[in-house]
PDB file of N, CA, C and O in Angstrom:
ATOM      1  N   UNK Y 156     -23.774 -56.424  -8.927  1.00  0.00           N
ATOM      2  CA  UNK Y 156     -22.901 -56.433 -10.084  1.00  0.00           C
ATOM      3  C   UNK Y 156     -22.421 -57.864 -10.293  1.00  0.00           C
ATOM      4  O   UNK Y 156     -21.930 -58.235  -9.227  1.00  0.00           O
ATOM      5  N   UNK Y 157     -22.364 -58.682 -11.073  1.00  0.00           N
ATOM      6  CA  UNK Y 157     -22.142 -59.497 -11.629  1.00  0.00           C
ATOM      7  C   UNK Y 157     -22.480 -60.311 -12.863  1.00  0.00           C
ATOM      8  O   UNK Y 157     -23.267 -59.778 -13.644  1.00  0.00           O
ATOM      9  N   UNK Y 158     -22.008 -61.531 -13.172  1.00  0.00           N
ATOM     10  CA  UNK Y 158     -22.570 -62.558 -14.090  1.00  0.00           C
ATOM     11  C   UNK Y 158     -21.195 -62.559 -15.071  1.00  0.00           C
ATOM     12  O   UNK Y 158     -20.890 -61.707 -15.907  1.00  0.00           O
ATOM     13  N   UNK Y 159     -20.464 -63.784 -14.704  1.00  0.00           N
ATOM     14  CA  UNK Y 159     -19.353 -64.469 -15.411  1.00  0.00           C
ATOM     15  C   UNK Y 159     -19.900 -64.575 -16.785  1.00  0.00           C
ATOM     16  O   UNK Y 159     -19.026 -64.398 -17.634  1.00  0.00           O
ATOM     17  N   UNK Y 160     -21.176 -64.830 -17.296  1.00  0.00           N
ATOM     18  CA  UNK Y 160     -21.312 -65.470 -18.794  1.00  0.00           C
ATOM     19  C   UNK Y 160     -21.073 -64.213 -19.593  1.00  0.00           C
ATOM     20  O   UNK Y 160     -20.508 -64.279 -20.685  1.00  0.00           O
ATOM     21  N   UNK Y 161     -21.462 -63.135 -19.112  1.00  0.00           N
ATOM     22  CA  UNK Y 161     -21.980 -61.907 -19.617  1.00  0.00           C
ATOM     23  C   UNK Y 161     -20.656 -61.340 -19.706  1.00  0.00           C
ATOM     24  O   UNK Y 161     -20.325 -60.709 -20.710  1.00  0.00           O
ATOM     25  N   UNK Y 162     -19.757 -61.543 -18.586  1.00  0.00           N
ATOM     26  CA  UNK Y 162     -18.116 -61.499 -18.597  1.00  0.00           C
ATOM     27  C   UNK Y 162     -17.664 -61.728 -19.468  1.00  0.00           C
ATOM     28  O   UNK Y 162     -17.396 -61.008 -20.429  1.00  0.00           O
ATOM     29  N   UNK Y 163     -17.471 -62.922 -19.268  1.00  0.00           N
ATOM     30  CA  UNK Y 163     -17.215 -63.814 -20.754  1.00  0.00           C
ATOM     31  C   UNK Y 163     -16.900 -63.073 -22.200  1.00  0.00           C
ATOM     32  O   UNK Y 163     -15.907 -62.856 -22.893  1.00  0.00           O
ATOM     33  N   UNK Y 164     -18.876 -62.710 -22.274  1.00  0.00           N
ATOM     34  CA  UNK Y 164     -19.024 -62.290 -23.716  1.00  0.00           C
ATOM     35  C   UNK Y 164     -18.270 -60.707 -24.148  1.00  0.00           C
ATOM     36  O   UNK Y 164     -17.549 -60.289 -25.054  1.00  0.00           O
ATOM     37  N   UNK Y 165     -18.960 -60.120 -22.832  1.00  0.00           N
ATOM     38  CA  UNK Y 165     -18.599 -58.670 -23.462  1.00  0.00           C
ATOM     39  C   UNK Y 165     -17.184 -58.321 -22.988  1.00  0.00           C
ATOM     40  O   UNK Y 165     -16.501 -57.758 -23.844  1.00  0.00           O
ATOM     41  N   UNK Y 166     -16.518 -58.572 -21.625  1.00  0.00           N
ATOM     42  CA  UNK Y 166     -15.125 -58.177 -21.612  1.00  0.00           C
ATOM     43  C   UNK Y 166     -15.506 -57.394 -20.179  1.00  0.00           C
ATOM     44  O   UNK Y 166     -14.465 -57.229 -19.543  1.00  0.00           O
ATOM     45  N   UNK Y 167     -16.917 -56.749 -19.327  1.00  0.00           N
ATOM     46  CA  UNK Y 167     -17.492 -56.132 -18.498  1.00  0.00           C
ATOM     47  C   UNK Y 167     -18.371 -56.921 -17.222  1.00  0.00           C
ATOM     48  O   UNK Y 167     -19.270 -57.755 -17.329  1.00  0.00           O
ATOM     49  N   UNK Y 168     -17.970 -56.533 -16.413  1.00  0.00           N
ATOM     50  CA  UNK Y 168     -19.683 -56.929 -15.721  1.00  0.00           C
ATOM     51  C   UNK Y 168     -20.949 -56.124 -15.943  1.00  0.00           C
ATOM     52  O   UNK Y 168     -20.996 -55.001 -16.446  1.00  0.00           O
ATOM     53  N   UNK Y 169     -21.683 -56.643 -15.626  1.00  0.00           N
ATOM     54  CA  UNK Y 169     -23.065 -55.568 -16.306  1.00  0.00           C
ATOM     55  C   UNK Y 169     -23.511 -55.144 -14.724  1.00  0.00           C
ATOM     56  O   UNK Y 169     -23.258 -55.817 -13.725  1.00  0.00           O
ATOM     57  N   UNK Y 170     -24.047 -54.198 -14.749  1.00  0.00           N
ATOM     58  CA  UNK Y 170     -24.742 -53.388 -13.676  1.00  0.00           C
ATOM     59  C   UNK Y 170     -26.047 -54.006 -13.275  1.00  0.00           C
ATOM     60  O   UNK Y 170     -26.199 -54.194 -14.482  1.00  0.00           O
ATOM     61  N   UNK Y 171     -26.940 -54.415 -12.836  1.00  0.00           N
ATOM     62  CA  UNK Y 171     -27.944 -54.995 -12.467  1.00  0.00           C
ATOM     63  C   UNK Y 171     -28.844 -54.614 -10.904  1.00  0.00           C
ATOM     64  O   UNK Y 171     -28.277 -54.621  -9.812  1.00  0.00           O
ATOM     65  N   UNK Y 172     -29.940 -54.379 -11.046  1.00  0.00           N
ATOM     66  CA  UNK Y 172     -30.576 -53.819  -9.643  1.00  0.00           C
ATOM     67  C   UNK Y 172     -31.572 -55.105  -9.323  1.00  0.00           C
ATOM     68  O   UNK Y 172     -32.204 -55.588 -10.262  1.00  0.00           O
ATOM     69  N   UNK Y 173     -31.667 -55.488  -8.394  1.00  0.00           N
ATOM     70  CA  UNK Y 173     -32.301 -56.547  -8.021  1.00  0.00           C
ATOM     71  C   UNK Y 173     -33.473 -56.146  -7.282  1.00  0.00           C
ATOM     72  O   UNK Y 173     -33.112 -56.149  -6.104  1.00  0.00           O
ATOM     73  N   UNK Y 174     -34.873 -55.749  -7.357  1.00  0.00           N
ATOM     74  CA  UNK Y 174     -35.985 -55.231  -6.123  1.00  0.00           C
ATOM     75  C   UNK Y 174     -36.688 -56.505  -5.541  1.00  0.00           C
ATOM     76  O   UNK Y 174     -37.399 -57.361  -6.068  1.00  0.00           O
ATOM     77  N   UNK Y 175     -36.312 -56.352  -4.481  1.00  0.00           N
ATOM     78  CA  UNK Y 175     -37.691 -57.397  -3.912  1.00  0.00           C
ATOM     79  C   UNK Y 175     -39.044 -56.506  -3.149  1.00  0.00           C
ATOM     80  O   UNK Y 175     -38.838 -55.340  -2.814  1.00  0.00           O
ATOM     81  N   UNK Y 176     -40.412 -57.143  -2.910  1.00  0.00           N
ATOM     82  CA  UNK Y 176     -41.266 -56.777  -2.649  1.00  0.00           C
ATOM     83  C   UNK Y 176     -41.992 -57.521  -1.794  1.00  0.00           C
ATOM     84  O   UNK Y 176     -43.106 -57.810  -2.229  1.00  0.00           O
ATOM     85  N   UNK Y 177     -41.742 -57.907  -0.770  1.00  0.00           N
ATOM     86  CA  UNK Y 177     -42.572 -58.610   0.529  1.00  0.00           C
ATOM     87  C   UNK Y 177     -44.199 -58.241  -0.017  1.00  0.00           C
ATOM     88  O   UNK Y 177     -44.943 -59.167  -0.342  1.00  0.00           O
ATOM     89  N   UNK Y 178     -44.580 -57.048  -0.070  1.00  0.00           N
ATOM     90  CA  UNK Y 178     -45.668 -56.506  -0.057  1.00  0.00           C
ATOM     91  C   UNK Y 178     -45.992 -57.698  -1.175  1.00  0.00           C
ATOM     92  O   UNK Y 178     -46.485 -58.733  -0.725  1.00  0.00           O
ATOM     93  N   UNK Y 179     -45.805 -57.633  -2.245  1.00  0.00           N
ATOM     94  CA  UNK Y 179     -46.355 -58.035  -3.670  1.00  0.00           C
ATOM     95  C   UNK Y 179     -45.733 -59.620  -4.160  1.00  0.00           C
ATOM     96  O   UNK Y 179     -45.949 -60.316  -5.152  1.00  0.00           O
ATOM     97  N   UNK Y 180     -44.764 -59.816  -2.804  1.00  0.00           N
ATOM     98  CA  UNK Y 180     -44.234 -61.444  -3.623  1.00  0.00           C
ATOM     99  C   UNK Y 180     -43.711 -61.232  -4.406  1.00  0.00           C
ATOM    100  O   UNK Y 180     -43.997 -62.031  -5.298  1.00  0.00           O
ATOM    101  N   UNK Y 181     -42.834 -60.388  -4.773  1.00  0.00           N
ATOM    102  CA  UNK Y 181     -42.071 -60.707  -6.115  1.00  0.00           C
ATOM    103  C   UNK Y 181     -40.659 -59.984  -6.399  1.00  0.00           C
ATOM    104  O   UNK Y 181     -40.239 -59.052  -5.714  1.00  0.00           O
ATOM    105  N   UNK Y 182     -39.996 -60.532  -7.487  1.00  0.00           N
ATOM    106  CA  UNK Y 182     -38.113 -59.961  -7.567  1.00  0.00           C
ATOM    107  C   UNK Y 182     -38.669 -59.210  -9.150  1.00  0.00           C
ATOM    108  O   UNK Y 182     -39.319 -59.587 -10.125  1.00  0.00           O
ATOM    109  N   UNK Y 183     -38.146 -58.262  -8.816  1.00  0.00           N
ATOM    110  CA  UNK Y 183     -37.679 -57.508 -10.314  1.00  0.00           C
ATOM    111  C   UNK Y 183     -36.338 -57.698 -10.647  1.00  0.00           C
ATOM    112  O   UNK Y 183     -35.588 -57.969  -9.709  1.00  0.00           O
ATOM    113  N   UNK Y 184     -35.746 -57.600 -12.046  1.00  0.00           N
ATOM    114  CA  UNK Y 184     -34.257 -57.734 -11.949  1.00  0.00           C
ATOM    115  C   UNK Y 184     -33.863 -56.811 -13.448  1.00  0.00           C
ATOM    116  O   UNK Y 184     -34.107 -57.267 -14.565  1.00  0.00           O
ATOM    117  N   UNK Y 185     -33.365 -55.760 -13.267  1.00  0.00           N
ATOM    118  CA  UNK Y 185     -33.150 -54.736 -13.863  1.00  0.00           C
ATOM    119  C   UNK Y 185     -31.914 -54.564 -14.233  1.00  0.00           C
ATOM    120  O   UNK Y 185     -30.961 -54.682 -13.463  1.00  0.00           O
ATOM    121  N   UNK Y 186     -31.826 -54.259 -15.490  1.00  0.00           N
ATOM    122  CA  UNK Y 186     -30.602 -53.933 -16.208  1.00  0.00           C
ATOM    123  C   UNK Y 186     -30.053 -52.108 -16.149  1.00  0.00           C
ATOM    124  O   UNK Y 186     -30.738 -51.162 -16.537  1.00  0.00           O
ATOM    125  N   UNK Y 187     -28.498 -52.017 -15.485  1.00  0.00           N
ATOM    126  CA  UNK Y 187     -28.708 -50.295 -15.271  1.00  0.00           C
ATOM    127  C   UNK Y 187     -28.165 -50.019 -16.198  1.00  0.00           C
ATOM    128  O   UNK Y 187     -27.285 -50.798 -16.565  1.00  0.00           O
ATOM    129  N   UNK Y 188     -28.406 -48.904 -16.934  1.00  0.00           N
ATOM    130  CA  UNK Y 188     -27.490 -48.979 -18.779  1.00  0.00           C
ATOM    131  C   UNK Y 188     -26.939 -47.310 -17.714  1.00  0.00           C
ATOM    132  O   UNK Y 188     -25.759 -46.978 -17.607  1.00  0.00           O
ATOM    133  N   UNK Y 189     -27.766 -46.758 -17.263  1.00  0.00           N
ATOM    134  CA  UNK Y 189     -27.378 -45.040 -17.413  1.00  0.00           C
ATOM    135  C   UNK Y 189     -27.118 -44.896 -15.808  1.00  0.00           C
ATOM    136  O   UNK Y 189     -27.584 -45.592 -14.905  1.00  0.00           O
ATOM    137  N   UNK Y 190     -26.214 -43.756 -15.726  1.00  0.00           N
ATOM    138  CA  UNK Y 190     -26.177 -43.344 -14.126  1.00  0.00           C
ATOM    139  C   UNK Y 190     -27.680 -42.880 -13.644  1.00  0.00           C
ATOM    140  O   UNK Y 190     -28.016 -43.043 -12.471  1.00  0.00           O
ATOM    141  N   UNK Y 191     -28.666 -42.228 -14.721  1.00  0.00           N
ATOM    142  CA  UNK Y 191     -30.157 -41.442 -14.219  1.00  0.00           C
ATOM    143  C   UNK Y 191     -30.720 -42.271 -14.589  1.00  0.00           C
ATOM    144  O   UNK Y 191     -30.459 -42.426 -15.782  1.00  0.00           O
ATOM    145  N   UNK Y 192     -31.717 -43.280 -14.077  1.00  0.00           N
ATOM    146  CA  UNK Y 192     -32.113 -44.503 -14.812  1.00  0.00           C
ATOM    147  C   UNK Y 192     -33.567 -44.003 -13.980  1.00  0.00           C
ATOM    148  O   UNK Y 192     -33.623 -43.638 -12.806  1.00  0.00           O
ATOM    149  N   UNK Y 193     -34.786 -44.112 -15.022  1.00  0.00           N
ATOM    150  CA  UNK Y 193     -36.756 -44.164 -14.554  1.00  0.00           C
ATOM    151  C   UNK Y 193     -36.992 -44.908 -14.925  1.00  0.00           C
ATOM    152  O   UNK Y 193     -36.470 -45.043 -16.032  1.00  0.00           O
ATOM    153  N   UNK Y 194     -37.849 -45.993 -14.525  1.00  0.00           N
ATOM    154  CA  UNK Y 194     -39.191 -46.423 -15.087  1.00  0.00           C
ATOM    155  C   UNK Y 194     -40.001 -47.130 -14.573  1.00  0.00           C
ATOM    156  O   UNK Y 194     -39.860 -46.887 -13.375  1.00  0.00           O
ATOM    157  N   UNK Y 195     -40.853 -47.934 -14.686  1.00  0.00           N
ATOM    158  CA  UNK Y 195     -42.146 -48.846 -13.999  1.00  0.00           C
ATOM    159  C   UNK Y 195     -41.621 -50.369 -13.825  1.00  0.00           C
ATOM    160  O   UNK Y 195     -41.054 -51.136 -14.604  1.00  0.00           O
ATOM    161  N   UNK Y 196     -42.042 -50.487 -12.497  1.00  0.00           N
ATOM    162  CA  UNK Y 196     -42.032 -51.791 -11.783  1.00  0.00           C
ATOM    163  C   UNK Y 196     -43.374 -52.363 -12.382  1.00  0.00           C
ATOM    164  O   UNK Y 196     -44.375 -51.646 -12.380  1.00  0.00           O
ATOM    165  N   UNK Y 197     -43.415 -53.730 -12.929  1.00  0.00           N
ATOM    166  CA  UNK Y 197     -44.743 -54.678 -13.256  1.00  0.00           C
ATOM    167  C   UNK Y 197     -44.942 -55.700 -12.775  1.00  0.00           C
ATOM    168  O   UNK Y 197     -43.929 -56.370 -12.573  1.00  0.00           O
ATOM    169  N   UNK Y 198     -46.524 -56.424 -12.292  1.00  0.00           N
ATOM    170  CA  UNK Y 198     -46.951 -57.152 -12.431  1.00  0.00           C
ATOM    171  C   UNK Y 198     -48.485 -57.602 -13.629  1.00  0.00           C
ATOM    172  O   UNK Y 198     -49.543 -57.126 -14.042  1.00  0.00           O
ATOM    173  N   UNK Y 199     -47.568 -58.898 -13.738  1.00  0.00           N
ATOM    174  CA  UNK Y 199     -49.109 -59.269 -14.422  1.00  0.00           C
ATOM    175  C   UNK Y 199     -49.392 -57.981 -15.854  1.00  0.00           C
ATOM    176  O   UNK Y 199     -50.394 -58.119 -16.557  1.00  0.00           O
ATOM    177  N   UNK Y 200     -48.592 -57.036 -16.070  1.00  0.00           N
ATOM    178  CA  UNK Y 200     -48.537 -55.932 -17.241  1.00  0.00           C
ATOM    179  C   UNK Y 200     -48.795 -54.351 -16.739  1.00  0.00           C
ATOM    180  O   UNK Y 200     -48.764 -53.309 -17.393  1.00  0.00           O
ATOM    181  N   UNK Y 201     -49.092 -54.613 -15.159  1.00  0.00           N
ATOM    182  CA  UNK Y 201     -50.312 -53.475 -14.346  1.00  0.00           C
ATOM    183  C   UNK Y 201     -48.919 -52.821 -13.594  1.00  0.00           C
ATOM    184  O   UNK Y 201     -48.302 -53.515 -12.786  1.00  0.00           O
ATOM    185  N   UNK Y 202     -48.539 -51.638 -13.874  1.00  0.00           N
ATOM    186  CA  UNK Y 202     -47.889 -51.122 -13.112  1.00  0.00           C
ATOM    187  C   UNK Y 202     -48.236 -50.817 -11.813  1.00  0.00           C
ATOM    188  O   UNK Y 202     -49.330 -50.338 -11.515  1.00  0.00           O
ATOM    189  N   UNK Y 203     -47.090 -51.147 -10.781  1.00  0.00           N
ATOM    190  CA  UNK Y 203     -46.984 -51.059  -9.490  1.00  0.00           C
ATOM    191  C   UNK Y 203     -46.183 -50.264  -8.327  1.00  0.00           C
ATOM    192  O   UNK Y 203     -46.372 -49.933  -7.157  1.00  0.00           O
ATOM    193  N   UNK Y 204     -45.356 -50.167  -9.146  1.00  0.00           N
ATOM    194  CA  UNK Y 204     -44.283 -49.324  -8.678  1.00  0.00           C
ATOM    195  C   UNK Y 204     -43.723 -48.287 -10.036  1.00  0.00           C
ATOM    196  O   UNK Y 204     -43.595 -48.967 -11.054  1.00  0.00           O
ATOM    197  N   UNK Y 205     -43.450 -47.127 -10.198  1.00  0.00           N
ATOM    198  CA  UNK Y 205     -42.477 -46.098 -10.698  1.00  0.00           C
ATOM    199  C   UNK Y 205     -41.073 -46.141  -9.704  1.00  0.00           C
ATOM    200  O   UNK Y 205     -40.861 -46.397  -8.519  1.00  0.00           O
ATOM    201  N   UNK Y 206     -40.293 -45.763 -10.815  1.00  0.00           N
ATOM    202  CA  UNK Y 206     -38.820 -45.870  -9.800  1.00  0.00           C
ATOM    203  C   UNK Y 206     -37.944 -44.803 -10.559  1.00  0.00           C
ATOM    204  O   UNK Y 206     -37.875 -44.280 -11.672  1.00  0.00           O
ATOM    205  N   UNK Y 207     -37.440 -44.779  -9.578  1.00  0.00           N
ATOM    206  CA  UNK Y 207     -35.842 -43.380 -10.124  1.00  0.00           C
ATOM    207  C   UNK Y 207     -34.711 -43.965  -9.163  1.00  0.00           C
ATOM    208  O   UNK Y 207     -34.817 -44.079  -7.942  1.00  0.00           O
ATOM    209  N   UNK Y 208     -33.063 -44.486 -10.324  1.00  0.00           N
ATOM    210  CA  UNK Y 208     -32.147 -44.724  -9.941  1.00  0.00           C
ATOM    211  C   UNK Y 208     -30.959 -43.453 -10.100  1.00  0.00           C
ATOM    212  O   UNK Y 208     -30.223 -43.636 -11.070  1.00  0.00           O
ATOM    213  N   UNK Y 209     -30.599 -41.925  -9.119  1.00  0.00           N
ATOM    214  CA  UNK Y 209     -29.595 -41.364  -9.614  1.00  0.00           C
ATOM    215  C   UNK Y 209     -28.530 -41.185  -8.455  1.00  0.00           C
ATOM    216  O   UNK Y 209     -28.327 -41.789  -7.401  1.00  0.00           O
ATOM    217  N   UNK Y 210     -28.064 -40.340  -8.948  1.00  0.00           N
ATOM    218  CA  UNK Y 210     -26.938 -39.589  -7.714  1.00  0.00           C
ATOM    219  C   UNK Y 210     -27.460 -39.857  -6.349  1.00  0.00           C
ATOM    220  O   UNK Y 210     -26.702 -40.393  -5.540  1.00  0.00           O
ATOM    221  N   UNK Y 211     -28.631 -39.554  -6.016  1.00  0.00           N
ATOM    222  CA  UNK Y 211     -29.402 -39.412  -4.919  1.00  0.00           C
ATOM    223  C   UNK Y 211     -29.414 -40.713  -4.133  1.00  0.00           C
ATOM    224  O   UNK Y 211     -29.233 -40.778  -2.917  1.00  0.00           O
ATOM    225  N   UNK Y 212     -29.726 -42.110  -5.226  1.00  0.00           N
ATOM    226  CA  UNK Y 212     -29.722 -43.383  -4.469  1.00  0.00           C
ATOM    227  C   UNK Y 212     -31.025 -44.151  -5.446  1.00  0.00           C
ATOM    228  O   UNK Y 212     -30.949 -43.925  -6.653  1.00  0.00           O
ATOM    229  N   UNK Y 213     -31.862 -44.783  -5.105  1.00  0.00           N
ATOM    230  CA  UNK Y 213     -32.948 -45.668  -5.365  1.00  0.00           C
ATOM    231  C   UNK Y 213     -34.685 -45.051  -4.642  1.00  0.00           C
ATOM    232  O   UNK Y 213     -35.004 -45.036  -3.453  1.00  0.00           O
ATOM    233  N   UNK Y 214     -35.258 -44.749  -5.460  1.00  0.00           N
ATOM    234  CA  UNK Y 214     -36.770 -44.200  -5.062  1.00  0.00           C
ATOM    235  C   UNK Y 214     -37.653 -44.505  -5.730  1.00  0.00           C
ATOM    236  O   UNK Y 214     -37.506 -44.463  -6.952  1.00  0.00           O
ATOM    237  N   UNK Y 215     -39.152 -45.011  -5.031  1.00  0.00           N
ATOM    238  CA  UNK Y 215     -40.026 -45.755  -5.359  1.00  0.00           C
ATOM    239  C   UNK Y 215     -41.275 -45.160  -5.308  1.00  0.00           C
ATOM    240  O   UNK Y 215     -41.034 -44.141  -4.660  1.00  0.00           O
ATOM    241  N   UNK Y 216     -42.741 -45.138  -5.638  1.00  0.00           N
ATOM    242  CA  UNK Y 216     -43.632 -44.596  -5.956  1.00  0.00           C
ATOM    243  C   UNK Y 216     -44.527 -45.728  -6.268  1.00  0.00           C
ATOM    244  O   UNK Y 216     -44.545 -46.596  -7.141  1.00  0.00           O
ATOM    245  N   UNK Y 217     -45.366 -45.378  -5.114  1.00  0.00           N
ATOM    246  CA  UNK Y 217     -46.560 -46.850  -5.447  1.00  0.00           C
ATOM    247  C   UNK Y 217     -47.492 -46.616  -5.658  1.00  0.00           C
ATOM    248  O   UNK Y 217     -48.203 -46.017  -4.851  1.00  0.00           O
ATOM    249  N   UNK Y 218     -48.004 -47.093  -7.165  1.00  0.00           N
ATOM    250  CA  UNK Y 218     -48.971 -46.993  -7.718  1.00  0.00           C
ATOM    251  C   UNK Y 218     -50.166 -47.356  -8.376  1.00  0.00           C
ATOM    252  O   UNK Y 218     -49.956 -48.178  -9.268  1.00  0.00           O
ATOM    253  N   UNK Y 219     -51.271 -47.048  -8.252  1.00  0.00           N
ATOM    254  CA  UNK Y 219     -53.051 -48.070  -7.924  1.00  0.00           C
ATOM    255  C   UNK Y 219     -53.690 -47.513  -9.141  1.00  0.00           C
ATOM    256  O   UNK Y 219     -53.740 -46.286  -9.223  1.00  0.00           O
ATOM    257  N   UNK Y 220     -54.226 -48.292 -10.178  1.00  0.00           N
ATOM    258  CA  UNK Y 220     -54.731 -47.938 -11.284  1.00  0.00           C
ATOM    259  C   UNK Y 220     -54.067 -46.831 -12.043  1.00  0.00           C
ATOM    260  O   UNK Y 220     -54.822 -45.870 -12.194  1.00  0.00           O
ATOM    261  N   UNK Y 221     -52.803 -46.673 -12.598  1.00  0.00           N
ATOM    262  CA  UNK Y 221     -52.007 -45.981 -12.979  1.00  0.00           C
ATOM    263  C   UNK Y 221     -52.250 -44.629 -12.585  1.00  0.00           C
ATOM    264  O   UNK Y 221     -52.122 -43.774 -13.460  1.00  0.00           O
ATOM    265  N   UNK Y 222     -52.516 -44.340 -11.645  1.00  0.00           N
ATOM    266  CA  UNK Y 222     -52.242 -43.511 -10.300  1.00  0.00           C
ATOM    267  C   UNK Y 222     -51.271 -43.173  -9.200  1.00  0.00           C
ATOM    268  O   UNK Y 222     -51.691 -43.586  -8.119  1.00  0.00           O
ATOM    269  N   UNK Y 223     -49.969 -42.484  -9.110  1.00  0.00           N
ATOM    270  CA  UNK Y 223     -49.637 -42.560  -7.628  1.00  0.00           C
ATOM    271  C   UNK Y 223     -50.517 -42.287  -6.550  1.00  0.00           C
ATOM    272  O   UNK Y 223     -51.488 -41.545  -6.397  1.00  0.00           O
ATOM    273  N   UNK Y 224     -49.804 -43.224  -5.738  1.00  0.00           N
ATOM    274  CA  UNK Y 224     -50.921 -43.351  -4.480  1.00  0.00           C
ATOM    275  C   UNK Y 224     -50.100 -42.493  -3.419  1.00  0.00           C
ATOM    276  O   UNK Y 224     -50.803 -41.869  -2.624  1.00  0.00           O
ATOM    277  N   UNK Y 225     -48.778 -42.369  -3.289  1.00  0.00           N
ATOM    278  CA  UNK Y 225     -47.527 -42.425  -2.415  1.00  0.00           C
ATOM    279  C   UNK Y 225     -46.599 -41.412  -2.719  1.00  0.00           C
ATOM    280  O   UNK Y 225     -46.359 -41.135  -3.894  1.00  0.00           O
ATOM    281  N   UNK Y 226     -46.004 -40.778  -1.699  1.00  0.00           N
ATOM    282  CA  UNK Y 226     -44.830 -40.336  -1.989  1.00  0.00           C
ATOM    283  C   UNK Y 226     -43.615 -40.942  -2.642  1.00  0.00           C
ATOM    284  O   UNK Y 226     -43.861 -42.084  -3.029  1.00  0.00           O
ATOM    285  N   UNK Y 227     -42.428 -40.563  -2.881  1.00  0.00           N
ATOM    286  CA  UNK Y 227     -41.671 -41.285  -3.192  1.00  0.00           C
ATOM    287  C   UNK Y 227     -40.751 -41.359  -2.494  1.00  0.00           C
ATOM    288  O   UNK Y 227     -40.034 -40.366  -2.370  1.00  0.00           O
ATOM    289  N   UNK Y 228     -40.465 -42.510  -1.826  1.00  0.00           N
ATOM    290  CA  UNK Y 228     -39.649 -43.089  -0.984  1.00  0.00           C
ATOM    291  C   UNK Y 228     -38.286 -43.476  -0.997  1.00  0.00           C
ATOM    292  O   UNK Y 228     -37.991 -44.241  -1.916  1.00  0.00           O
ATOM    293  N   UNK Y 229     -37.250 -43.105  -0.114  1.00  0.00           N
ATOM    294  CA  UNK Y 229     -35.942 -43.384  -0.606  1.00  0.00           C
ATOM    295  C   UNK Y 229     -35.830 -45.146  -0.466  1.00  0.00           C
ATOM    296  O   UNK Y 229     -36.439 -45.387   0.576  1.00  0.00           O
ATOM    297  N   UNK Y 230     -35.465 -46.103  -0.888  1.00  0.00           N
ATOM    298  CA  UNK Y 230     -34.990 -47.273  -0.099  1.00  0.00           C
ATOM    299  C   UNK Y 230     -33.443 -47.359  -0.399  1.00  0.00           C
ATOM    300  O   UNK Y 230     -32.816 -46.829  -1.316  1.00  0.00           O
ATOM    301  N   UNK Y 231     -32.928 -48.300   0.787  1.00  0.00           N
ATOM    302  CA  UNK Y 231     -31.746 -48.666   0.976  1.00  0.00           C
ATOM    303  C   UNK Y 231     -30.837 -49.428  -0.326  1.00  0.00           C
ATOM    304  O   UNK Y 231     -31.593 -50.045  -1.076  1.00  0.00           O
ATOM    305  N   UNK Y 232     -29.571 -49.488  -0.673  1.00  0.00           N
ATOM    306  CA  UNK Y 232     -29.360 -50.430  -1.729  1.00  0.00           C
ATOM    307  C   UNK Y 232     -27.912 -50.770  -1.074  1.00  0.00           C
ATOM    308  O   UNK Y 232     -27.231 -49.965  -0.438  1.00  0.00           O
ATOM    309  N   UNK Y 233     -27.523 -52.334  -1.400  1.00  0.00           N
ATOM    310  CA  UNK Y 233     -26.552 -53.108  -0.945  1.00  0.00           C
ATOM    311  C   UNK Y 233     -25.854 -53.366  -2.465  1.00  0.00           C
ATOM    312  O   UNK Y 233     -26.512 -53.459  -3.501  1.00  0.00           O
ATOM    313  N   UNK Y 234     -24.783 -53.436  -2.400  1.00  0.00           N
ATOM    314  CA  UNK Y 234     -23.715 -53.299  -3.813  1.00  0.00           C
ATOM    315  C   UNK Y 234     -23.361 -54.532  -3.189  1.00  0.00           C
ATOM    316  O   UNK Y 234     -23.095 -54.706  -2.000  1.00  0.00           O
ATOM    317  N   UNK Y 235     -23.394 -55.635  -4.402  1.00  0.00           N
ATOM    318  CA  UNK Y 235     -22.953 -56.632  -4.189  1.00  0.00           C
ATOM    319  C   UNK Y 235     -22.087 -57.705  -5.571  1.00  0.00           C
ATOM    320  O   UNK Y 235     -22.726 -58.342  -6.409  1.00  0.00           O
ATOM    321  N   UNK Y 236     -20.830 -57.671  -5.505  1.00  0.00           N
ATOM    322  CA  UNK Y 236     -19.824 -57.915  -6.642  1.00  0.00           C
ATOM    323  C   UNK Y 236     -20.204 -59.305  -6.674  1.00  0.00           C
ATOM    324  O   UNK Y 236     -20.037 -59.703  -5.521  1.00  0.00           O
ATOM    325  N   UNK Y 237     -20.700 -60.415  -7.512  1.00  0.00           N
ATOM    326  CA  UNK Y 237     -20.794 -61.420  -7.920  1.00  0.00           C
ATOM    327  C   UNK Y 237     -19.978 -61.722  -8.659  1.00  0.00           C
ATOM    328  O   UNK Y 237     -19.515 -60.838  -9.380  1.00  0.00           O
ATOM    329  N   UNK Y 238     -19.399 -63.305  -8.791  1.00  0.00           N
ATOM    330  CA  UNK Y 238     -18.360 -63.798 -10.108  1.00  0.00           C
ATOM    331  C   UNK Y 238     -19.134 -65.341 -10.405  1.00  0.00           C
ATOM    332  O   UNK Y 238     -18.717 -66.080 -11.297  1.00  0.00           O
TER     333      UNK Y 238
END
């Protein structure tokens, strides 16, 4: 959670999910508008990941030629207040 500019403008902090991926090299950085939040992790335009943010927590789904390959996995999430 953070970003002073965004403070600034709207009067809020904005919600934000940050993914990293050892596997794939890379940061996603996601805007959370809704408490039930879906959709696709990208590289390069090629989806890689499916995701679901709810009640439950953060879950991931890895996926090979727009295919799941994987179950869907819970991962961990760290709440972190930025200014």
């Amino acid at each position: 959670m953070g970003g002073m500019m965004e403070f600034e403008k709207t009067g809020i902090y904005p919600n934000k999910l940050k993914i990293s991926s050892k596997k794939y090299d890379h940061v996603w950085r996601i805007k959370v508008t809704d408490e039930i939040q879906s959709g696709v992790l990208r590289i390069k335009r090629g989806v890689v990941y499916n995701y679901v943010l709810d009640e439950k927590g953060f879950r991931i789904q890895e996926v090979r030629d727009n295919v799941p390959i994987s179950e869907w996995d819970e991962i961990g999430m760290t709440v972190i207040m930025n200014d």
